[in-house]
Each structure stands twice: as C-alpha cells, then as structure tokens.
C-alpha cells in the first residue's frame, strides 16, 4: 500500500530518520542533525568511512520537485558536512552527488538524497584498511559519536 501523503513515507528510512525525535532514536538511525528542511545521516552502507547523506525532509523523488529553500538548505547542510568531515576524519577531498532514479543507481529512488563521500590522498582510509569488509555496527556507532562530538564543538565555536 502506498501512502497518499507525498511528504512522508512510512517505509522510507530517510523519512523515519527525519522524524526521529529522541537522542536514542537519532543514534539508532544515525541522524547527525536536522534543520526545518533537511536531515543529515550517516550512510549505513558506506563507500568510505564517513559517507554521509543529506536529504530534504520532504519525501520527494525528483530534484525539480524541491523548492528553492529546500535546494538552498540541501547545499548549506552539504557545506556543513564538508566542514565536519574535514575536522573529524581529516578528509582531503570529496565526491558529492545525487543519483536520480534506479537506472542511475539510486538505492532509494523515492527520496532525493545527496551523497557526501570523503576521500584521502591514496585513499588510505578505514575502508581500504579493512578491505571489502563492511563497516561493523560498533565502528558505525563510534563514528556517530565522534561526528556528533565534533559537530557540537563546531556549533559552539560559531556561537562564541
Ligand atoms: Zn522519504
């Protein structure tokens, strides 16, 4: 059955992440932060350690459905993610992009999300060290705590 409410989809992990309200739920869903228009989460199936998704809160499949404010906020949060990853995991470069539609490789074609994948010179990063092994849950939680801590420090620095 399909939800008629196009702004939310009960089976969509980004919608579930967007409405996580408690710290516990946010941690479970790897939600780093939200704004009134966007949600920022760690990708559970990362290409590299620190692979983050930035998404509009609204469940929209196409870029052209996003409002100007949603597009602007998506870009702003992407910039914040870049700053965070430079600080937290010393990222030296980034691959940033959006896959639209299944044929383009979108794993979740119903809800637009921007990938931010940190890169390092020679890519001597966590993932290449562990080879093909998928990041284990403990490592994911550790990364989550690290990023949350770094984000708090950065937000404080901006305020003072
Ligand atoms: Zn959704």
GROMACS .gro file of C-alpha atoms and ligand atoms in nm:
model
  161
    1UNK     CA    1   0.000   0.000   0.000
    2UNK     CA    2   0.122   0.345  -0.084
    3UNK     CA    3   0.091   0.645   0.137
    4UNK     CA    4  -0.107   0.925  -0.019
    5UNK     CA    5   0.087   1.176   0.185
    6UNK     CA    6   0.371   1.252  -0.051
    7UNK     CA    7   0.566   1.441   0.210
    8UNK     CA    8   0.614   1.132   0.424
    9UNK     CA    9   0.655   0.763   0.361
   10UNK     CA   10   0.643   0.517   0.650
   11UNK     CA   11   0.879   0.269   0.486
   12UNK     CA   12   1.140   0.522   0.382
   13UNK     CA   13   1.450   0.527   0.604
   14UNK     CA   14   1.510   0.894   0.533
   15UNK     CA   15   1.156   0.984   0.640
   16UNK     CA   16   1.200   0.771   0.952
   17UNK     CA   17   1.532   0.944   1.021
   18UNK     CA   18   1.374   1.286   0.968
   19UNK     CA   19   1.110   1.226   1.231
   20UNK     CA   20   1.338   1.067   1.494
   21UNK     CA   21   1.278   1.285   1.799
   22UNK     CA   22   1.476   1.140   2.090
   23UNK     CA   23   1.856   1.122   2.109
   24UNK     CA   24   1.826   0.745   2.134
   25UNK     CA   25   1.620   0.721   1.819
   26UNK     CA   26   1.852   0.959   1.636
   27UNK     CA   27   2.151   0.749   1.737
   28UNK     CA   28   1.977   0.432   1.621
   29UNK     CA   29   1.902   0.590   1.284
   30UNK     CA   30   2.244   0.761   1.266
   31UNK     CA   31   2.088   1.107   1.239
   32UNK     CA   32   2.361   1.368   1.286
   33UNK     CA   33   2.132   1.667   1.276
   34UNK     CA   34   1.818   1.807   1.122
   35UNK     CA   35   1.706   2.152   1.013
   36UNK     CA   36   1.345   2.251   0.940
   37UNK     CA   37   1.407   2.146   0.577
   38UNK     CA   38   1.685   1.887   0.578
   39UNK     CA   39   1.808   1.576   0.754
   40UNK     CA   40   2.173   1.465   0.772
   41UNK     CA   41   2.252   1.096   0.834
   42UNK     CA   42   2.548   0.861   0.819
   43UNK     CA   43   2.505   0.614   0.532
   44UNK     CA   44   2.469   0.262   0.673
   45UNK     CA   45   2.627   0.120   0.357
   46UNK     CA   46   2.925   0.348   0.312
   47UNK     CA   47   3.167   0.373   0.021
   48UNK     CA   48   3.416   0.509   0.269
   49UNK     CA   49   3.432   0.582   0.640
   50UNK     CA   50   3.228   0.898   0.696
   51UNK     CA   51   2.996   0.863   0.396
   52UNK     CA   52   2.705   1.096   0.478
   53UNK     CA   53   2.367   1.159   0.319
   54UNK     CA   54   2.200   1.500   0.308
   55UNK     CA   55   1.834   1.493   0.223
   56UNK     CA   56   1.528   1.717   0.219
   57UNK     CA   57   1.282   1.631   0.498
   58UNK     CA   58   1.003   1.607   0.240
   59UNK     CA   59   0.967   1.271   0.065
   60UNK     CA   60   1.026   1.389  -0.293
   61UNK     CA   61   1.169   1.179  -0.573
   62UNK     CA   62   1.275   1.447  -0.819
   63UNK     CA   63   1.509   1.744  -0.794
   64UNK     CA   64   1.257   1.963  -0.977
   65UNK     CA   65   1.003   1.898  -0.701
   66UNK     CA   66   1.225   2.067  -0.443
   67UNK     CA   67   1.150   2.427  -0.351
   68UNK     CA   68   1.418   2.695  -0.376
   69UNK     CA   69   1.450   2.691   0.003
   70UNK     CA   70   1.492   2.313   0.009
   71UNK     CA   71   1.760   2.330  -0.258
   72UNK     CA   72   1.944   2.605  -0.074
   73UNK     CA   73   1.928   2.421   0.257
   74UNK     CA   74   2.049   2.099   0.093
   75UNK     CA   75   2.356   2.289  -0.028
   76UNK     CA   76   2.411   2.461   0.305
   77UNK     CA   77   2.397   2.134   0.500
   78UNK     CA   78   2.631   1.976   0.245
   79UNK     CA   79   2.883   2.253   0.317
   80UNK     CA   80   2.846   2.186   0.691
   81UNK     CA   81   2.907   1.816   0.629
   82UNK     CA   82   3.224   1.901   0.435
   83UNK     CA   83   3.349   2.116   0.724
   84UNK     CA   84   3.262   1.844   0.973
   85UNK     CA   85   3.441   1.569   0.780
   86UNK     CA   86   3.750   1.788   0.732
   87UNK     CA   87   3.766   1.828   1.109
   88UNK     CA   88   3.652   1.486   1.228
   89UNK     CA   89   3.817   1.246   0.983
   90UNK     CA   90   4.068   1.481   0.815
   91UNK     CA   91   3.904   1.435   0.476
   92UNK     CA   92   4.119   1.577   0.195
   93UNK     CA   93   3.868   1.560  -0.088
   94UNK     CA   94   3.507   1.470  -0.154
   95UNK     CA   95   3.282   1.303  -0.404
   96UNK     CA   96   2.943   1.468  -0.387
   97UNK     CA   97   2.645   1.374  -0.594
   98UNK     CA   98   2.287   1.266  -0.635
   99UNK     CA   99   2.167   0.954  -0.812
  100UNK     CA  100   1.819   1.011  -0.954
  101UNK     CA  101   1.619   0.704  -1.048
  102UNK     CA  102   1.702   0.333  -1.032
  103UNK     CA  103   1.878   0.334  -1.368
  104UNK     CA  104   2.118   0.592  -1.226
  105UNK     CA  105   2.191   0.373  -0.927
  106UNK     CA  106   1.966   0.531  -0.666
  107UNK     CA  107   1.924   0.283  -0.382
  108UNK     CA  108   1.620   0.473  -0.260
  109UNK     CA  109   1.463   0.627  -0.570
  110UNK     CA  110   1.163   0.779  -0.388
  111UNK     CA  111   1.352   1.029  -0.172
  112UNK     CA  112   1.621   1.261  -0.306
  113UNK     CA  113   1.949   1.239  -0.115
  114UNK     CA  114   2.291   1.385  -0.175
  115UNK     CA  115   2.593   1.163  -0.108
  116UNK     CA  116   2.897   1.319   0.053
  117UNK     CA  117   3.187   1.074   0.035
  118UNK     CA  118   3.513   1.182   0.199
  119UNK     CA  119   3.837   1.094   0.018
  120UNK     CA  120   4.202   1.089   0.114
  121UNK     CA  121   4.522   1.108  -0.088
  122UNK     CA  122   4.585   0.748  -0.197
  123UNK     CA  123   4.265   0.670  -0.009
  124UNK     CA  124   4.447   0.513   0.280
  125UNK     CA  125   4.135   0.525   0.488
  126UNK     CA  126   3.948   0.296   0.718
  127UNK     CA  127   3.766   0.114   0.439
  128UNK     CA  128   4.077   0.038   0.239
  129UNK     CA  129   4.247  -0.085   0.553
  130UNK     CA  130   3.970  -0.332   0.625
  131UNK     CA  131   3.932  -0.419   0.257
  132UNK     CA  132   3.596  -0.538   0.141
  133UNK     CA  133   3.459  -0.582   0.489
  134UNK     CA  134   3.151  -0.373   0.554
  135UNK     CA  135   3.176  -0.136   0.847
  136UNK     CA  136   3.068  -0.320   1.159
  137UNK     CA  137   2.793  -0.170   1.377
  138UNK     CA  138   3.036  -0.084   1.657
  139UNK     CA  139   3.252   0.116   1.420
  140UNK     CA  140   2.941   0.291   1.290
  141UNK     CA  141   2.835   0.391   1.642
  142UNK     CA  142   3.186   0.503   1.723
  143UNK     CA  143   3.187   0.718   1.410
  144UNK     CA  144   2.846   0.854   1.502
  145UNK     CA  145   2.965   0.961   1.849
  146UNK     CA  146   3.279   1.111   1.701
  147UNK     CA  147   3.088   1.315   1.445
  148UNK     CA  148   2.825   1.428   1.696
  149UNK     CA  149   3.100   1.541   1.934
  150UNK     CA  150   3.289   1.728   1.661
  151UNK     CA  151   2.968   1.889   1.536
  152UNK     CA  152   2.887   2.015   1.888
  153UNK     CA  153   3.231   2.169   1.916
  154UNK     CA  154   3.197   2.338   1.578
  155UNK     CA  155   2.849   2.477   1.655
  156UNK     CA  156   2.980   2.615   1.986
  157UNK     CA  157   3.276   2.778   1.812
  158UNK     CA  158   3.047   2.955   1.569
  159UNK     CA  159   2.835   3.093   1.853
  160UNK     CA  160   3.121   3.230   2.065
  161LIG    ZN1  161   1.122   0.951   0.238
   0.00000   0.00000   0.00000
